[in-house]
């Protein structure tokens, strides 16, 4: 019997079957569509509600794939005070986004996508491979165009660069990250080896002492931890670059 004939026969049985038989047929064939659709709707409703009801956001920071303390409210309060956030304004340091864990990856990607689509995310902190994807899409700010002279002097030794000549040539798009590591083009701390270097991030360390090309703060690392060096970057659409760079000063120990 042809597949379509079997399908029609099965549908005819269900059509005249009991409610329990119809429900079993529906659930057997569509349960994952229902579950996935329901989760997606819940996520969108939650995010829309969050966006609509929140106070005036002056800074949204996404710390992706980091380990964080259970209660970072004291640190967030200290950042809020340092940045001079006024009544009716709010900052968000989102540290629960983990795309490496199978149980949280889907939700985390949904949150990241919505925050970016709504132009809410000002700062993204993540490992080099994750940041590299957004740098290749021209989604990050050239920090040399927004930093003060003092900040340029402060962070120039810690800049994360991408070679726009390679981006324009399609190299990154065509080359897997593992192959970039093999080619020596994955670590971007050496602009002298690039044809068109652009500083789109600052390396921050996960220990109490700065390394050869990473900036650090013990207060930050006592609340948020990365297994490898992380990169601080600004999203290209941010309207809070000055506030974001003040936050960078704070997490790198220049806030006191």
Short mmCIF file of C-alpha atoms in Angstrom, two decimals:
data_model
loop_
_atom_site.label_atom_id
_atom_site.label_comp_id
_atom_site.label_asym_id
_atom_site.label_seq_id
_atom_site.Cartn_x
_atom_site.Cartn_y
_atom_site.Cartn_z
CA UNK A 1 0.00 0.00 0.00
CA UNK A 2 1.33 3.43 -0.95
CA UNK A 3 2.36 5.79 1.83
CA UNK A 4 -0.36 8.31 0.95
CA UNK A 5 -2.99 5.55 0.98
CA UNK A 6 -1.85 4.46 4.42
CA UNK A 7 -1.96 8.06 5.59
CA UNK A 8 -5.53 8.53 4.26
CA UNK A 9 -6.64 5.29 5.87
CA UNK A 10 -5.15 6.34 9.20
CA UNK A 11 -6.81 9.76 9.00
CA UNK A 12 -10.17 8.12 8.20
CA UNK A 13 -9.89 5.89 11.27
CA UNK A 14 -9.12 8.89 13.45
CA UNK A 15 -11.96 10.88 11.92
CA UNK A 16 -14.50 8.33 13.12
CA UNK A 17 -12.64 7.34 16.27
CA UNK A 18 -13.31 8.16 19.90
CA UNK A 19 -12.09 11.32 21.59
CA UNK A 20 -9.31 9.33 23.27
CA UNK A 21 -8.17 7.94 19.90
CA UNK A 22 -8.20 11.39 18.31
CA UNK A 23 -6.26 12.85 21.20
CA UNK A 24 -3.68 10.03 21.08
CA UNK A 25 -3.20 10.56 17.35
CA UNK A 26 -2.79 14.31 17.80
CA UNK A 27 -0.35 13.95 20.70
CA UNK A 28 1.74 11.28 18.99
CA UNK A 29 2.23 13.42 15.88
CA UNK A 30 2.25 16.96 17.25
CA UNK A 31 3.38 16.90 20.88
CA UNK A 32 6.83 18.39 20.18
CA UNK A 33 5.29 21.13 18.04
CA UNK A 34 2.92 21.95 20.89
CA UNK A 35 5.65 21.91 23.53
CA UNK A 36 8.04 23.99 21.43
CA UNK A 37 5.35 26.47 20.42
CA UNK A 38 4.12 26.85 23.99
CA UNK A 39 7.61 27.52 25.31
CA UNK A 40 8.24 30.05 22.54
CA UNK A 41 4.98 31.89 23.30
CA UNK A 42 5.73 31.94 27.03
CA UNK A 43 9.22 33.30 26.36
CA UNK A 44 7.99 36.05 24.02
CA UNK A 45 5.18 37.10 26.39
CA UNK A 46 7.59 37.21 29.32
CA UNK A 47 10.14 39.27 27.41
CA UNK A 48 7.54 41.69 26.03
CA UNK A 49 6.10 42.15 29.52
CA UNK A 50 9.60 42.74 30.86
CA UNK A 51 10.32 45.34 28.19
CA UNK A 52 7.01 47.17 28.59
CA UNK A 53 6.93 47.30 32.38
CA UNK A 54 10.57 47.98 33.17
CA UNK A 55 11.90 51.35 34.26
CA UNK A 56 13.94 53.51 31.91
CA UNK A 57 16.95 51.32 31.19
CA UNK A 58 20.23 53.21 31.08
CA UNK A 59 22.43 50.13 30.77
CA UNK A 60 21.87 46.48 29.91
CA UNK A 61 24.87 44.19 30.31
CA UNK A 62 24.81 40.57 29.10
CA UNK A 63 27.43 38.37 30.77
CA UNK A 64 27.28 35.25 28.61
CA UNK A 65 28.56 31.85 29.76
CA UNK A 66 29.86 33.11 33.08
CA UNK A 67 29.56 31.62 36.54
CA UNK A 68 27.98 34.04 38.99
CA UNK A 69 27.27 34.19 42.70
CA UNK A 70 23.75 33.44 43.84
CA UNK A 71 23.13 36.99 45.04
CA UNK A 72 25.00 39.79 43.29
CA UNK A 73 22.63 42.53 44.49
CA UNK A 74 25.31 44.20 46.60
CA UNK A 75 27.64 44.45 43.62
CA UNK A 76 24.86 45.72 41.35
CA UNK A 77 23.97 48.34 43.99
CA UNK A 78 27.58 49.51 44.11
CA UNK A 79 27.68 49.78 40.31
CA UNK A 80 24.39 51.67 40.32
CA UNK A 81 25.74 54.15 42.86
CA UNK A 82 29.00 54.62 40.96
CA UNK A 83 27.19 55.24 37.66
CA UNK A 84 24.89 57.79 39.28
CA UNK A 85 21.71 56.03 38.23
CA UNK A 86 18.74 58.16 39.21
CA UNK A 87 15.27 57.26 40.47
CA UNK A 88 13.15 55.81 37.67
CA UNK A 89 16.24 54.52 35.88
CA UNK A 90 17.65 51.03 36.04
CA UNK A 91 20.68 48.99 35.05
CA UNK A 92 20.63 45.27 34.39
CA UNK A 93 23.57 42.90 34.74
CA UNK A 94 22.23 39.67 33.23
CA UNK A 95 24.51 36.84 34.31
CA UNK A 96 22.25 33.80 33.81
CA UNK A 97 22.74 33.46 30.04
CA UNK A 98 24.50 30.15 29.40
CA UNK A 99 24.54 28.72 25.88
CA UNK A 100 26.89 25.88 26.80
CA UNK A 101 24.37 24.06 29.00
CA UNK A 102 21.78 21.95 27.16
CA UNK A 103 19.11 22.83 29.74
CA UNK A 104 19.54 26.60 29.41
CA UNK A 105 20.93 27.11 25.89
CA UNK A 106 17.57 27.44 24.09
CA UNK A 107 16.20 29.96 26.58
CA UNK A 108 19.46 31.89 26.66
CA UNK A 109 19.60 32.18 22.87
CA UNK A 110 15.97 33.37 22.87
CA UNK A 111 16.75 36.09 25.43
CA UNK A 112 19.88 37.19 23.55
CA UNK A 113 18.00 37.33 20.24
CA UNK A 114 15.13 39.38 21.67
CA UNK A 115 17.41 41.80 23.53
CA UNK A 116 19.45 42.39 20.39
CA UNK A 117 16.40 42.66 18.12
CA UNK A 118 14.89 45.28 20.44
CA UNK A 119 18.20 47.19 20.62
CA UNK A 120 18.29 46.79 24.40
CA UNK A 121 21.65 45.11 24.90
CA UNK A 122 24.38 47.71 25.38
CA UNK A 123 27.26 45.53 26.56
CA UNK A 124 28.14 41.95 25.71
CA UNK A 125 30.79 40.10 27.70
CA UNK A 126 31.67 36.62 26.48
CA UNK A 127 34.54 34.39 25.43
CA UNK A 128 36.48 35.07 22.27
CA UNK A 129 34.67 32.57 20.05
CA UNK A 130 31.24 34.00 20.93
CA UNK A 131 32.32 37.64 20.50
CA UNK A 132 34.02 36.77 17.23
CA UNK A 133 30.68 35.82 15.66
CA UNK A 134 29.21 39.26 16.38
CA UNK A 135 32.38 41.09 15.35
CA UNK A 136 32.20 39.38 11.96
CA UNK A 137 28.65 40.65 11.53
CA UNK A 138 29.84 44.23 12.15
CA UNK A 139 27.66 44.36 15.29
CA UNK A 140 30.27 45.84 17.64
CA UNK A 141 31.52 49.39 18.18
CA UNK A 142 35.04 50.46 17.27
CA UNK A 143 36.11 51.47 20.78
CA UNK A 144 38.65 53.99 19.52
CA UNK A 145 35.74 56.12 18.28
CA UNK A 146 33.96 56.36 21.64
CA UNK A 147 36.64 56.22 24.33
CA UNK A 148 38.17 59.27 25.94
CA UNK A 149 41.91 59.88 25.63
CA UNK A 150 42.32 58.69 29.22
CA UNK A 151 40.45 55.47 28.50
CA UNK A 152 42.40 54.86 25.30
CA UNK A 153 45.62 55.12 27.26
CA UNK A 154 44.15 52.91 29.95
CA UNK A 155 42.90 50.07 27.73
CA UNK A 156 44.92 50.13 24.52
CA UNK A 157 47.17 47.31 25.74
CA UNK A 158 44.06 45.15 26.36
CA UNK A 159 42.19 45.70 23.09
CA UNK A 160 40.60 42.82 21.20
CA UNK A 161 40.98 43.43 17.48
CA UNK A 162 39.36 42.02 14.37
CA UNK A 163 40.80 42.34 10.90
CA UNK A 164 38.15 43.96 8.76
CA UNK A 165 40.12 43.02 5.66
CA UNK A 166 39.48 39.36 6.51
CA UNK A 167 35.82 40.09 7.23
CA UNK A 168 35.37 41.80 3.88
CA UNK A 169 37.18 38.97 2.12
CA UNK A 170 34.75 36.44 3.60
CA UNK A 171 37.51 34.57 5.46
CA UNK A 172 35.70 34.37 8.79
CA UNK A 173 32.44 33.38 7.16
CA UNK A 174 34.10 30.53 5.30
CA UNK A 175 36.47 29.37 8.06
CA UNK A 176 35.38 27.48 11.18
CA UNK A 177 36.62 28.83 14.49
CA UNK A 178 38.75 25.72 15.09
CA UNK A 179 40.51 26.37 11.77
CA UNK A 180 41.02 30.02 12.73
CA UNK A 181 42.78 28.79 15.88
CA UNK A 182 44.97 26.53 13.72
CA UNK A 183 45.71 29.41 11.31
CA UNK A 184 46.63 31.71 14.19
CA UNK A 185 43.85 34.19 13.32
CA UNK A 186 41.56 33.43 16.29
CA UNK A 187 43.45 35.36 18.97
CA UNK A 188 43.19 39.05 18.20
CA UNK A 189 45.59 40.86 20.52
CA UNK A 190 48.21 41.71 17.87
CA UNK A 191 47.07 44.44 15.47
CA UNK A 192 50.50 44.62 13.87
CA UNK A 193 49.73 41.28 12.20
CA UNK A 194 46.52 42.63 10.64
CA UNK A 195 45.86 44.52 7.45
CA UNK A 196 42.91 46.53 8.84
CA UNK A 197 42.73 46.13 12.65
CA UNK A 198 39.68 47.48 14.48
CA UNK A 199 39.44 47.45 18.28
CA UNK A 200 35.99 46.05 19.13
CA UNK A 201 36.59 44.77 22.64
CA UNK A 202 38.68 44.77 25.81
CA UNK A 203 40.08 41.57 27.28
CA UNK A 204 39.18 41.17 30.95
CA UNK A 205 40.79 38.50 33.12
CA UNK A 206 39.30 36.05 35.57
CA UNK A 207 41.99 36.34 38.22
CA UNK A 208 43.04 39.12 40.58
CA UNK A 209 46.09 40.06 38.53
CA UNK A 210 46.19 41.38 35.00
CA UNK A 211 48.01 39.25 32.46
CA UNK A 212 49.91 40.24 29.34
CA UNK A 213 46.84 41.58 27.58
CA UNK A 214 43.95 41.44 30.04
CA UNK A 215 42.50 43.96 32.45
CA UNK A 216 40.90 42.80 35.70
CA UNK A 217 39.17 43.63 38.97
CA UNK A 218 38.99 41.48 42.09
CA UNK A 219 35.50 42.82 42.92
CA UNK A 220 34.18 41.81 39.53
CA UNK A 221 35.78 38.38 39.72
CA UNK A 222 34.35 37.70 43.16
CA UNK A 223 30.86 38.02 41.66
CA UNK A 224 31.29 36.84 38.06
CA UNK A 225 33.79 34.31 36.78
CA UNK A 226 34.90 33.10 33.36
CA UNK A 227 36.96 29.98 32.81
CA UNK A 228 39.07 31.79 30.20
CA UNK A 229 39.69 35.42 29.30
CA UNK A 230 36.48 37.22 28.46
CA UNK A 231 35.92 40.18 26.16
CA UNK A 232 33.99 43.35 26.98
CA UNK A 233 32.30 44.80 23.89
CA UNK A 234 29.71 47.44 22.97
CA UNK A 235 26.82 46.72 20.61
CA UNK A 236 26.77 48.97 17.55
CA UNK A 237 23.29 50.40 18.24
CA UNK A 238 23.89 51.33 21.90
CA UNK A 239 22.77 54.76 23.02
CA UNK A 240 24.55 54.36 26.35
CA UNK A 241 28.19 54.14 25.29
CA UNK A 242 29.37 56.63 27.91
CA UNK A 243 27.60 54.75 30.70
CA UNK A 244 28.92 51.44 29.39
CA UNK A 245 32.50 52.69 29.39
CA UNK A 246 32.07 53.97 32.94
CA UNK A 247 30.97 50.44 33.81
CA UNK A 248 34.15 49.12 32.16
CA UNK A 249 36.17 51.51 34.35
CA UNK A 250 34.39 50.17 37.39
CA UNK A 251 34.85 46.46 36.67
CA UNK A 252 38.53 47.03 35.87
CA UNK A 253 39.17 48.68 39.22
CA UNK A 254 39.12 52.36 38.25
CA UNK A 255 35.87 53.13 40.05
CA UNK A 256 37.27 53.86 43.47
#
